[in-house]
Amino acid sequence: MSRFGRLWAWLGLLLVLDVALPWFVLTRVEQMRGAFLFWTLWAAVAVATAFAVFLRWREVTR
Amino acid sequence: MSLAFWTWLAIAIYIVAGLAIALMARRQTGAGISEFFLASRSVGGFVSALSYSATTYSAFMMIGLAGLTYFSGVGALGFELTYLTGMFMAVFFLPRFWLAGRKYGYISPMELLSDRYQSKGVGATVAILALVFLVPYGAVQLMGVGYLVGGMSQGAVPVIGGIVVATLCAIAWSNIAGLRSVAWTDAFQALLMLVTSAVVLGVVVSALGGLGAFIGKIEAAAPGLLTVPTAKGAWSLNMFIGLALPWFFFLISNPQVSQRMFIPGSVAAMKQMLGGFLVFGFIYTLISVLWGFGAILLVPGLENSDLATPTLLALPIIPTALAIVVMIGIMAAAISTIDSILLTLSSVWVRDIHKGLINPRVSELAELYIGKLVIPVMALVAFVFAWWAAGQSGLAFMIAPLSSAASAGLLMAVPTIFGAFFWKRATAAGAIVSCIVGAVVVLVLQVTGWKPLGWWPGCWGIVVCLPLFIGVSLATKPPAAKAEEFIGYLSSKLKEGNFI
């Protein structure tokens, strides 16, 4: 799979986790270490991945 | 001196500071339409990042998102962070918009669509979507300021007073020097909103005994609000998807932010804009949600959740001076969004409706003149909507759901935007039919409040819109030469810049 395809697949996986964990795994964890912590870490991973991608960009000619 | 006096004094200082920055920006402003709407595509990374942040984050955050957290708990965090994760798509779209803007000279995102699909009708259709659906989103910002000023002054300053002030500031800052004044005032306002909100959250957390005690108190007082769905039934999966789906595509569906992808002056500035925004957004989201949880502990039992922030700011544990500075920070968040919306709607009107459909030979000078006239007209429309909506009640008229509802309509342009960049077979007919039918579905469901199968309007809209876009495109003739040239050009440049 190309880098383009892998990144779209990664985004898809993140979206599946976005719903699957809070609604089906953490639904009884009535503490901040449940859905609150999950979503915080989940978003941090997404942000870190974006950094890993765009830090490789370089200038282009006009 | 009364609280109302100090509130008005702080607003006056804020307005003077904003005007001074806008007027300084005017001294740097050149001539022409690209300068007025895009600051000649030469904005540096730092200002781009702060301006993008201030445009995106609005009254929605410290009032709407905090109110939604107060009302429904942790699902609000998931909803907003889903938006931030949607920003991951910037790694695909930001270089494409930027490169295409430089190569073809587009002013508005709709111009890009018109050119790519070789149809003025596509740009005009998406422009009309923006004109219709951005009005409630703009109005939400005005409502946020009205609630804030009214609540903070405990009614001494009426809600309508705040709405009028916000409207006038937005008109002034978008008119004085176009994007340059908007970007500079945005940068000032972004810093103001982040710093003030962080400080006041710190005050609340320390008043509750520090972070550990704060977390313990939330878990003890509102355990049912720390899961989804909540004990009270909020955040069903349908509600989450209904609100989060339009938000996830905000980056490309909302023209006031997608237009910002044209403005960085270099690849380095583009990287700073994206990185700066992601960090800003992550921090500001956590602050807003924790603030909402703080309100649950300190001001329980409010009927209107959007009043959680003003009510909390009026508590004696928060020094009056700090509360007023925070109020100004939140006002800044709201006004920095609506001035960008006004500027974008103005560019959309002159480029995609007036020049695209009414008078293709209009001079650049006339375009600028018309653009400056459109700004107060659109502001007036948003003002009237805000005045009306502020008198309504219920979930649909809360700031966060109203904002998401606006994006549900704009979501109907998303297949068209994807098609422009990634699908050579996409056609103008597919774009126009899918946008119109999808938008009508969304509008009808929003106005009637009907949710068949429990699905929200944006979900039904996209269920109708996407197959129509694909089906009609396959049944009609694509602009093959333009698609080949446009996507081919981008492919070569994407490779050169090591983009995706």
Coordinates of C-alpha atoms in Angstrom, one line a residue:
Chain A
M1 CA 0.0 0.0 0.0
S2 CA 1.3 3.5 -0.8
R3 CA 2.0 6.1 1.9
F4 CA -1.1 7.9 0.8
G5 CA -3.2 4.8 1.3
R6 CA -1.6 3.9 4.6
L7 CA -2.4 7.4 6.1
W8 CA -6.0 7.2 5.0
A9 CA -6.2 3.7 6.6
W10 CA -4.7 5.1 9.8
L11 CA -7.2 7.9 9.9
G12 CA -10.0 5.3 9.4
L13 CA -8.6 3.2 12.2
L14 CA -8.6 6.2 14.5
L15 CA -12.2 6.9 13.7
V16 CA -13.2 3.3 14.5
L17 CA -11.4 3.6 17.9
D18 CA -13.1 7.0 18.4
V19 CA -16.5 5.2 18.7
A20 CA -15.6 1.6 19.6
L21 CA -13.7 2.3 22.9
P22 CA -15.9 4.9 24.6
W23 CA -19.2 3.3 23.6
F24 CA -18.4 -0.4 23.9
V25 CA -15.4 -0.8 26.2
L26 CA -15.2 2.2 28.5
T27 CA -18.9 2.7 29.0
R28 CA -18.9 1.6 32.6
V29 CA -15.7 3.4 33.7
E30 CA -17.2 6.4 35.5
Q31 CA -13.8 8.0 36.1
M32 CA -11.5 10.5 34.4
R33 CA -9.2 7.6 33.4
G34 CA -12.1 6.3 31.2
A35 CA -13.4 8.0 28.1
F36 CA -11.8 11.4 29.2
L37 CA -8.3 9.9 29.2
F38 CA -8.9 7.8 26.1
W39 CA -10.0 10.8 24.0
T40 CA -7.2 12.9 25.2
L41 CA -4.5 10.3 24.3
W42 CA -6.3 9.4 21.1
A43 CA -6.2 13.0 19.9
A44 CA -2.6 13.4 21.0
V45 CA -1.7 10.4 18.8
A46 CA -3.5 11.9 15.9
V47 CA -1.7 15.2 16.3
A48 CA 1.7 13.5 16.7
T49 CA 1.1 11.6 13.5
A50 CA 0.2 14.7 11.6
F51 CA 3.5 16.3 12.9
A52 CA 5.4 13.2 11.7
V53 CA 4.0 13.7 8.2
F54 CA 4.2 17.5 7.7
L55 CA 7.6 18.0 9.2
R56 CA 9.0 16.2 6.1
W57 CA 7.5 18.7 3.7
R58 CA 10.0 20.9 1.8
E59 CA 9.9 24.1 -0.2
V60 CA 8.8 23.8 -3.9
T61 CA 9.7 26.0 -6.9
R62 CA 7.1 28.4 -8.2
Chain B
M1 CA -18.0 51.9 40.4
S2 CA -20.5 49.2 39.2
L3 CA -19.7 45.9 37.5
A4 CA -21.5 47.3 34.4
F5 CA -19.1 50.3 34.3
W6 CA -16.0 48.0 34.5
T7 CA -17.5 45.7 31.9
W8 CA -18.0 48.6 29.4
L9 CA -14.6 50.1 30.2
A10 CA -12.9 46.7 29.4
I11 CA -14.9 46.4 26.2
A12 CA -13.8 50.0 25.3
I13 CA -10.1 49.2 25.9
Y14 CA -10.4 46.0 23.8
I15 CA -12.1 47.9 20.9
V16 CA -9.4 50.6 21.0
A17 CA -6.6 47.9 21.0
G18 CA -8.2 46.0 18.2
L19 CA -8.8 49.2 16.1
A20 CA -5.2 50.2 16.6
I21 CA -3.9 46.8 15.4
A22 CA -6.3 46.9 12.4
L23 CA -5.2 50.4 11.5
M24 CA -1.5 49.4 11.7
A25 CA -2.3 46.5 9.4
R26 CA -3.9 48.9 7.0
R27 CA -0.6 50.8 6.7
Q28 CA 1.0 47.5 5.3
T29 CA -1.9 46.9 2.9
G30 CA -1.4 47.1 -0.8
A31 CA -3.9 47.4 -3.6
G32 CA -6.0 44.7 -5.3
I33 CA -8.4 42.0 -4.5
S34 CA -5.8 39.3 -3.7
E35 CA -4.4 41.7 -1.1
F36 CA -7.7 42.5 0.4
F37 CA -9.0 38.9 0.7
L38 CA -5.7 36.9 1.0
A39 CA -3.1 39.5 2.1
S40 CA -1.3 38.7 -1.2
R41 CA -0.7 35.0 -0.1
S42 CA 2.2 36.2 2.0
V43 CA 1.3 35.7 5.6
G44 CA 4.0 34.3 7.9
G45 CA 3.7 31.1 9.9
F46 CA 3.2 32.6 13.3
V47 CA 0.4 34.9 12.3
S48 CA -1.2 32.2 10.1
A49 CA -1.3 29.8 13.0
L50 CA -2.8 32.2 15.4
S51 CA -5.3 33.5 12.8
Y52 CA -6.3 30.0 11.8
S53 CA -6.8 29.2 15.5
A54 CA -8.8 32.3 16.3
T55 CA -11.0 31.9 13.2
T56 CA -11.7 28.2 14.0
Y57 CA -12.1 28.6 17.8
S58 CA -14.9 30.9 18.7
A59 CA -17.6 31.6 21.3
F60 CA -18.3 28.0 20.6
M61 CA -15.4 26.9 22.9
M62 CA -15.5 28.6 26.3
I63 CA -19.3 29.1 26.1
G64 CA -20.7 26.5 23.8
L65 CA -18.4 23.6 24.4
A66 CA -18.2 24.4 28.1
G67 CA -22.0 24.6 28.2
L68 CA -22.3 21.3 26.3
T69 CA -19.9 19.7 28.8
Y70 CA -22.0 21.1 31.7
F71 CA -25.1 19.7 30.1
S72 CA -23.9 16.3 28.8
G73 CA -20.4 15.5 30.2
V74 CA -17.4 13.8 28.6
G75 CA -19.0 13.2 25.2
A76 CA -18.4 16.9 24.5
L77 CA -14.7 16.2 24.7
G78 CA -14.9 13.3 22.2
F79 CA -17.0 15.5 19.9
E80 CA -14.6 18.4 19.9
L81 CA -11.4 16.2 19.7
T82 CA -13.0 14.4 16.7
Y83 CA -12.9 17.7 15.0
L84 CA -9.3 18.2 15.9
T85 CA -8.5 14.7 14.6
G86 CA -10.3 15.7 11.4
M87 CA -7.5 18.3 11.0
F88 CA -5.3 15.3 10.2
M89 CA -6.8 15.6 6.8
A90 CA -4.9 18.8 6.4
V91 CA -1.8 16.7 5.5
F92 CA -3.7 15.8 2.3
F93 CA -5.7 19.0 1.7
L94 CA -3.5 21.9 2.9
P95 CA -0.7 21.4 0.3
R96 CA -3.3 20.8 -2.5
F97 CA -5.3 24.0 -1.7
W98 CA -2.1 26.0 -1.3
L99 CA -0.5 24.8 -4.5
A100 CA -3.6 25.2 -6.6
G101 CA -4.2 28.7 -5.1
R102 CA -0.7 29.8 -6.2
K103 CA -0.8 28.3 -9.6
Y104 CA -4.3 29.4 -10.7
G105 CA -4.8 32.5 -8.5
Y106 CA -8.0 31.5 -6.8
I107 CA -9.4 33.9 -4.2
S108 CA -12.2 31.8 -2.8
P109 CA -12.4 28.0 -2.4
M110 CA -15.5 28.1 -4.7
E111 CA -13.4 29.6 -7.5
L112 CA -11.2 26.5 -7.3
L113 CA -14.3 24.3 -7.7
S114 CA -15.6 26.4 -10.6
D115 CA -12.3 26.1 -12.4
R116 CA -11.7 22.4 -11.7
Y117 CA -15.2 21.4 -12.8
Q118 CA -15.2 24.0 -15.6
S119 CA -18.6 25.2 -14.4
K120 CA -19.5 28.6 -12.8
G121 CA -22.6 26.8 -11.6
V122 CA -20.5 24.6 -9.2
G123 CA -18.9 27.6 -7.5
A124 CA -22.2 29.5 -7.3
T125 CA -24.0 26.5 -5.8
V126 CA -21.4 26.0 -3.1
A127 CA -21.3 29.7 -2.6
I128 CA -25.0 29.8 -1.9
L129 CA -24.6 26.9 0.6
A130 CA -22.1 29.0 2.4
L131 CA -24.2 32.1 2.4
V132 CA -27.2 30.1 3.8
F133 CA -25.4 28.0 6.4
L134 CA -22.8 30.3 7.6
V135 CA -25.4 32.8 8.8
P136 CA -26.4 30.7 11.9
Y137 CA -22.8 30.0 12.6
G138 CA -22.0 33.7 12.5
A139 CA -25.0 34.4 14.6
V140 CA -23.8 31.9 17.2
Q141 CA -20.7 34.1 17.8
L142 CA -22.9 37.1 18.4
M143 CA -25.1 35.2 20.7
G144 CA -22.1 34.0 22.6
V145 CA -20.9 37.6 23.2
G146 CA -24.4 38.6 24.2
Y147 CA -24.8 35.8 26.8
L148 CA -21.4 36.5 28.1
V149 CA -21.7 40.2 28.6
G150 CA -25.2 39.9 29.9
G151 CA -24.4 37.1 32.3
M152 CA -21.2 38.6 33.6
S153 CA -22.7 42.0 34.3
Q154 CA -25.7 40.2 35.9
G155 CA -28.1 41.8 33.5
A156 CA -26.8 45.3 33.9
V157 CA -25.6 45.1 30.3
P158 CA -28.3 43.6 28.1
V159 CA -27.7 40.6 25.8
I160 CA -28.5 42.7 22.8
G161 CA -25.8 45.2 23.9
G162 CA -23.2 42.5 23.6
I163 CA -24.6 41.4 20.2
V164 CA -24.4 45.0 18.9
V165 CA -20.8 45.5 20.0
A166 CA -19.7 42.2 18.5
T167 CA -21.4 43.0 15.2
L168 CA -19.8 46.5 14.9
C169 CA -16.3 45.2 15.8
A170 CA -16.6 42.4 13.2
I171 CA -17.7 44.9 10.5
A172 CA -14.9 47.3 11.4
W173 CA -12.1 44.7 11.5
S174 CA -13.0 43.0 8.3
N175 CA -13.4 46.3 6.4
I176 CA -10.4 48.2 7.6
A177 CA -7.7 46.2 5.7
G178 CA -9.4 43.0 4.7
L179 CA -7.5 39.8 5.6
R180 CA -4.4 41.7 6.8
S181 CA -6.4 43.4 9.6
V182 CA -8.4 40.3 10.3
A183 CA -5.2 38.2 10.6
W184 CA -3.4 40.7 12.8
T185 CA -6.3 41.2 15.1
D186 CA -6.9 37.4 15.1
A187 CA -3.3 36.9 16.3
F188 CA -3.7 39.3 19.1
Q189 CA -7.1 37.8 20.0
A190 CA -5.8 34.2 19.8
L191 CA -3.1 34.9 22.4
L192 CA -5.7 36.7 24.6
M193 CA -8.2 33.9 24.5
L194 CA -5.7 31.1 25.2
V195 CA -3.8 32.9 28.0
T196 CA -6.9 34.2 29.8
S197 CA -8.7 30.9 29.7
A198 CA -5.7 29.0 31.0
V199 CA -5.3 31.5 33.9
V200 CA -8.9 31.4 35.0
L201 CA -9.0 27.6 34.8
G202 CA -6.0 27.5 37.0
V203 CA -7.8 29.8 39.5
V204 CA -10.9 27.5 39.5
V205 CA -8.8 24.3 39.8
S206 CA -6.8 25.7 42.7
A207 CA -10.0 27.0 44.4
L208 CA -11.2 23.4 44.3
G209 CA -8.0 22.1 46.0
G210 CA -5.7 21.4 43.0
L211 CA -5.9 19.1 40.0
G212 CA -6.1 15.8 42.0
A213 CA -8.9 17.1 44.2
F214 CA -10.7 18.6 41.2
I215 CA -10.7 15.3 39.4
G216 CA -11.8 13.5 42.6
K217 CA -14.7 15.9 43.0
I218 CA -15.9 15.5 39.5
E219 CA -15.8 11.7 39.8
A220 CA -17.8 12.0 43.1
A221 CA -20.3 14.6 42.0
A222 CA -21.0 13.6 38.4
P223 CA -19.9 10.0 37.7
G224 CA -22.7 9.6 35.2
L225 CA -21.2 12.4 33.1
L226 CA -17.9 10.6 32.6
T227 CA -19.2 7.9 30.3
V228 CA -21.1 7.8 27.0
P229 CA -24.0 7.5 26.8
T230 CA -24.5 9.4 30.0
A231 CA -26.8 8.3 32.8
K232 CA -29.3 10.9 31.6
G233 CA -29.3 9.5 28.1
A234 CA -27.2 12.2 26.3
W235 CA -24.6 11.2 23.8
S236 CA -26.3 8.3 22.2
L237 CA -24.2 7.0 19.3
N238 CA -26.6 8.8 16.9
M239 CA -26.2 12.1 18.7
F240 CA -22.4 11.8 18.6
I241 CA -22.2 10.9 15.0
G242 CA -24.9 13.5 14.1
L243 CA -22.8 16.3 15.8
A244 CA -19.3 15.0 15.0
L245 CA -19.7 14.1 11.4
P246 CA -20.1 17.7 10.1
W247 CA -17.4 18.8 12.6
F248 CA -14.9 16.2 11.3
F249 CA -15.0 17.8 7.8
F250 CA -15.0 21.4 9.1
L251 CA -11.4 21.9 7.6
I252 CA -12.7 21.6 4.1
S253 CA -16.4 22.3 4.3
N254 CA -16.2 25.7 6.0
P255 CA -14.9 28.3 3.5
Q256 CA -13.7 30.7 6.1
V257 CA -11.1 28.2 7.2
S258 CA -10.4 26.5 3.9
Q259 CA -9.7 29.9 2.4
R260 CA -6.9 30.2 4.9
M261 CA -5.1 27.4 3.2
F262 CA -4.3 29.9 0.4
I263 CA -2.5 32.5 2.6
P264 CA 0.8 31.1 3.9
G265 CA 3.8 32.7 2.2
S266 CA 5.9 29.5 2.0
V267 CA 6.0 25.8 2.8
A268 CA 7.7 26.7 6.1
A269 CA 4.8 29.1 7.0
M270 CA 2.3 26.4 6.0
K271 CA 4.0 23.9 8.4
Q272 CA 4.0 26.5 11.2
M273 CA 0.4 27.2 10.6
L274 CA -0.7 23.6 10.8
G275 CA 1.6 22.7 13.8
G276 CA 0.7 25.8 15.7
F277 CA -3.0 25.3 15.2
L278 CA -2.9 21.6 16.3
V279 CA -1.1 22.5 19.5
F280 CA -3.4 25.5 20.2
G281 CA -6.5 23.4 19.5
F282 CA -5.5 20.5 21.7
I283 CA -4.8 22.8 24.7
Y284 CA -7.8 25.0 24.2
T285 CA -10.2 22.1 23.9
L286 CA -9.0 20.6 27.2
I287 CA -9.2 24.0 28.9
S288 CA -12.8 24.5 27.6
V289 CA -14.0 21.0 28.7
L290 CA -12.3 21.2 32.1
W291 CA -13.9 24.6 32.5
G292 CA -17.3 23.0 31.8
F293 CA -16.6 20.4 34.5
G294 CA -15.6 23.1 36.9
A295 CA -19.0 24.7 36.3
I296 CA -20.8 21.4 37.1
L297 CA -19.1 21.6 40.5
L298 CA -19.5 25.3 41.3
V299 CA -22.7 26.4 39.6
P300 CA -25.0 23.3 39.4
G301 CA -28.6 23.4 38.4
L302 CA -28.6 26.1 35.6
E303 CA -31.5 25.8 33.2
N304 CA -29.6 27.3 30.2
S305 CA -26.2 25.5 30.0
D306 CA -24.8 28.2 27.7
L307 CA -24.9 30.5 30.8
A308 CA -22.5 28.2 32.7
T309 CA -19.4 30.2 31.8
P310 CA -20.8 33.7 32.5
T311 CA -22.3 32.4 35.8
L312 CA -19.0 30.8 36.8
L313 CA -17.1 34.0 36.0
A314 CA -19.5 36.0 38.2
L315 CA -18.6 33.8 41.3
P316 CA -16.7 35.6 44.1
I317 CA -13.8 33.0 43.9
I318 CA -12.8 34.7 40.6
P319 CA -11.4 38.2 41.0
T320 CA -13.5 40.7 39.2
A321 CA -10.6 42.0 37.2
L322 CA -9.6 38.5 36.0
A323 CA -13.2 37.7 35.1
I324 CA -13.5 40.8 33.0
V325 CA -10.2 40.0 31.2
V326 CA -11.5 36.5 30.5
M327 CA -14.7 37.9 29.2
I328 CA -12.7 40.0 26.8
G329 CA -10.7 36.9 25.8
I330 CA -14.0 35.0 25.0
M331 CA -15.4 38.1 23.1
A332 CA -12.1 38.1 21.1
A333 CA -12.7 34.4 20.2
A334 CA -16.2 35.2 19.0
I335 CA -15.4 38.3 17.1
S336 CA -12.3 36.8 15.5
T337 CA -14.5 34.1 14.0
I338 CA -17.3 36.3 12.7
D339 CA -15.0 38.9 11.1
S340 CA -13.4 36.0 9.1
I341 CA -16.8 34.7 8.2
L342 CA -17.9 38.1 7.0
L343 CA -14.7 38.5 4.9
T344 CA -15.0 35.1 3.3
L345 CA -18.7 35.6 2.6
S346 CA -17.8 38.9 1.0
S347 CA -15.2 37.3 -1.2
V348 CA -17.6 34.5 -2.1
W349 CA -20.3 37.0 -3.1
V350 CA -18.1 39.1 -5.3
R351 CA -16.1 36.3 -6.9
D352 CA -18.6 33.4 -7.2
I353 CA -22.0 35.1 -7.4
H354 CA -21.4 38.6 -8.8
K355 CA -18.4 37.9 -11.1
G356 CA -19.3 34.3 -11.7
L357 CA -23.0 34.7 -12.6
I358 CA -24.1 38.3 -12.7
N359 CA -21.3 40.4 -14.3
P360 CA -18.2 38.5 -15.5
R361 CA -16.6 41.7 -16.7
V362 CA -16.7 43.6 -13.4
S363 CA -13.5 45.5 -12.7
E364 CA -11.3 44.7 -9.7
L365 CA -12.0 48.1 -8.2
A366 CA -15.8 47.5 -8.4
E367 CA -15.3 44.0 -6.9
L368 CA -13.6 45.6 -3.9
Y369 CA -16.3 48.2 -3.5
I370 CA -19.0 45.5 -3.7
G371 CA -17.1 43.3 -1.3
K372 CA -16.9 46.0 1.3
L373 CA -20.6 46.7 1.0
V374 CA -21.5 43.0 1.4
I375 CA -19.7 42.8 4.8
P376 CA -22.2 45.0 6.7
V377 CA -25.2 43.4 4.9
M378 CA -24.2 39.9 5.9
A379 CA -23.4 41.2 9.5
L380 CA -26.9 42.6 9.6
V381 CA -28.5 39.2 8.6
A382 CA -26.4 37.4 11.2
F383 CA -27.4 40.0 13.8
V384 CA -31.1 39.5 13.1
F385 CA -30.7 35.7 13.3
A386 CA -28.8 36.0 16.6
W387 CA -31.4 38.3 18.1
W388 CA -34.2 35.9 17.2
A389 CA -32.3 32.7 18.3
A390 CA -31.2 34.2 21.6
G391 CA -34.9 34.3 22.5
Q392 CA -35.5 30.6 21.8
S393 CA -34.8 27.7 24.1
G394 CA -33.9 23.9 23.9
L395 CA -31.0 21.8 22.7
A396 CA -31.4 23.0 19.1
F397 CA -30.8 26.6 20.1
M398 CA -27.7 25.9 22.3
I399 CA -24.5 27.3 20.9
A400 CA -22.8 23.9 20.2
P401 CA -25.7 22.1 18.4
L402 CA -26.5 25.3 16.4
S403 CA -22.9 25.5 15.3
S404 CA -22.8 21.9 14.2
A405 CA -26.2 22.3 12.4
A406 CA -24.6 25.0 10.3
S407 CA -21.7 22.7 9.4
A408 CA -24.2 19.9 8.5
G409 CA -25.4 22.0 5.5
L410 CA -21.8 22.8 4.5
L411 CA -21.0 19.1 4.7
M412 CA -22.9 18.6 1.4
A413 CA -20.0 20.2 -0.4
V414 CA -17.5 17.7 0.9
P415 CA -18.0 15.0 -1.9
T416 CA -17.5 17.8 -4.4
I417 CA -14.3 19.0 -2.8
F418 CA -12.9 15.4 -2.5
G419 CA -13.9 14.8 -6.2
A420 CA -12.0 18.0 -7.3
F421 CA -8.7 16.7 -5.9
F422 CA -9.0 12.9 -6.1
W423 CA -11.5 11.8 -8.8
K424 CA -11.0 12.7 -12.4
R425 CA -14.4 11.2 -13.3
A426 CA -16.2 13.8 -11.1
T427 CA -18.5 16.1 -13.0
A428 CA -20.2 19.5 -12.5
A429 CA -23.6 17.9 -12.8
G430 CA -22.8 15.5 -10.0
A431 CA -21.5 18.3 -7.8
I432 CA -24.5 20.6 -8.4
V433 CA -27.2 18.0 -8.0
S434 CA -25.6 16.4 -4.9
C435 CA -25.1 19.8 -3.2
I436 CA -28.6 21.0 -3.9
V437 CA -30.5 17.8 -3.0
G438 CA -28.3 17.2 0.1
A439 CA -28.7 20.7 1.3
V440 CA -32.5 20.6 0.9
V441 CA -32.6 17.3 2.9
V442 CA -30.6 18.9 5.7
L443 CA -32.7 22.1 5.7
V444 CA -36.0 20.2 5.8
L445 CA -34.9 17.9 8.6
Q446 CA -33.4 20.8 10.6
V447 CA -36.5 23.0 10.2
T448 CA -38.9 20.1 11.0
G449 CA -36.7 18.6 13.8
W450 CA -37.4 15.2 12.2
K451 CA -34.8 12.5 12.8
P452 CA -35.8 9.3 10.9
L453 CA -34.2 6.2 12.6
G454 CA -32.7 8.7 15.1
W455 CA -30.2 9.9 12.5
W456 CA -29.3 13.6 12.5
P457 CA -29.8 15.8 9.5
G458 CA -26.1 15.8 8.4
C459 CA -26.1 12.0 8.3
W460 CA -29.2 11.8 6.1
G461 CA -27.8 14.6 4.0
I462 CA -24.6 12.8 3.3
V463 CA -26.4 9.5 2.7
V464 CA -28.4 11.2 -0.1
C465 CA -25.6 13.5 -1.3
L466 CA -22.7 11.0 -1.8
P467 CA -24.5 8.4 -4.0
L468 CA -26.0 11.2 -6.0
F469 CA -22.5 12.8 -6.6
I470 CA -21.1 9.4 -7.7
G471 CA -24.1 8.3 -9.7
V472 CA -24.7 11.6 -11.6
S473 CA -20.9 12.0 -12.2
L474 CA -20.8 8.5 -13.8
A475 CA -23.8 9.3 -16.0
T476 CA -22.4 12.6 -17.3
K477 CA -19.3 13.8 -19.1
P478 CA -16.3 15.0 -17.0
P479 CA -14.1 17.9 -17.9
A480 CA -11.4 15.4 -18.8
A481 CA -8.7 17.8 -20.0
K482 CA -9.0 20.1 -17.0
A483 CA -9.1 17.2 -14.6
E484 CA -6.0 15.8 -16.1
E485 CA -4.1 19.1 -16.1
F486 CA -5.2 20.1 -12.6
I487 CA -4.6 16.8 -10.8
G488 CA -1.5 16.2 -12.9
Y489 CA 0.0 19.5 -11.9
L490 CA -0.7 18.8 -8.2
S491 CA 0.8 15.3 -8.5
S492 CA 4.1 16.6 -9.8
K493 CA 4.3 19.4 -7.2
L494 CA 3.2 17.1 -4.3
K495 CA 6.1 14.8 -5.2
E496 CA 8.6 17.8 -5.3
G497 CA 7.6 19.0 -1.9
N498 CA 7.4 15.5 -0.3
F499 CA 3.8 16.0 0.4
I500 CA 1.3 13.2 0.5

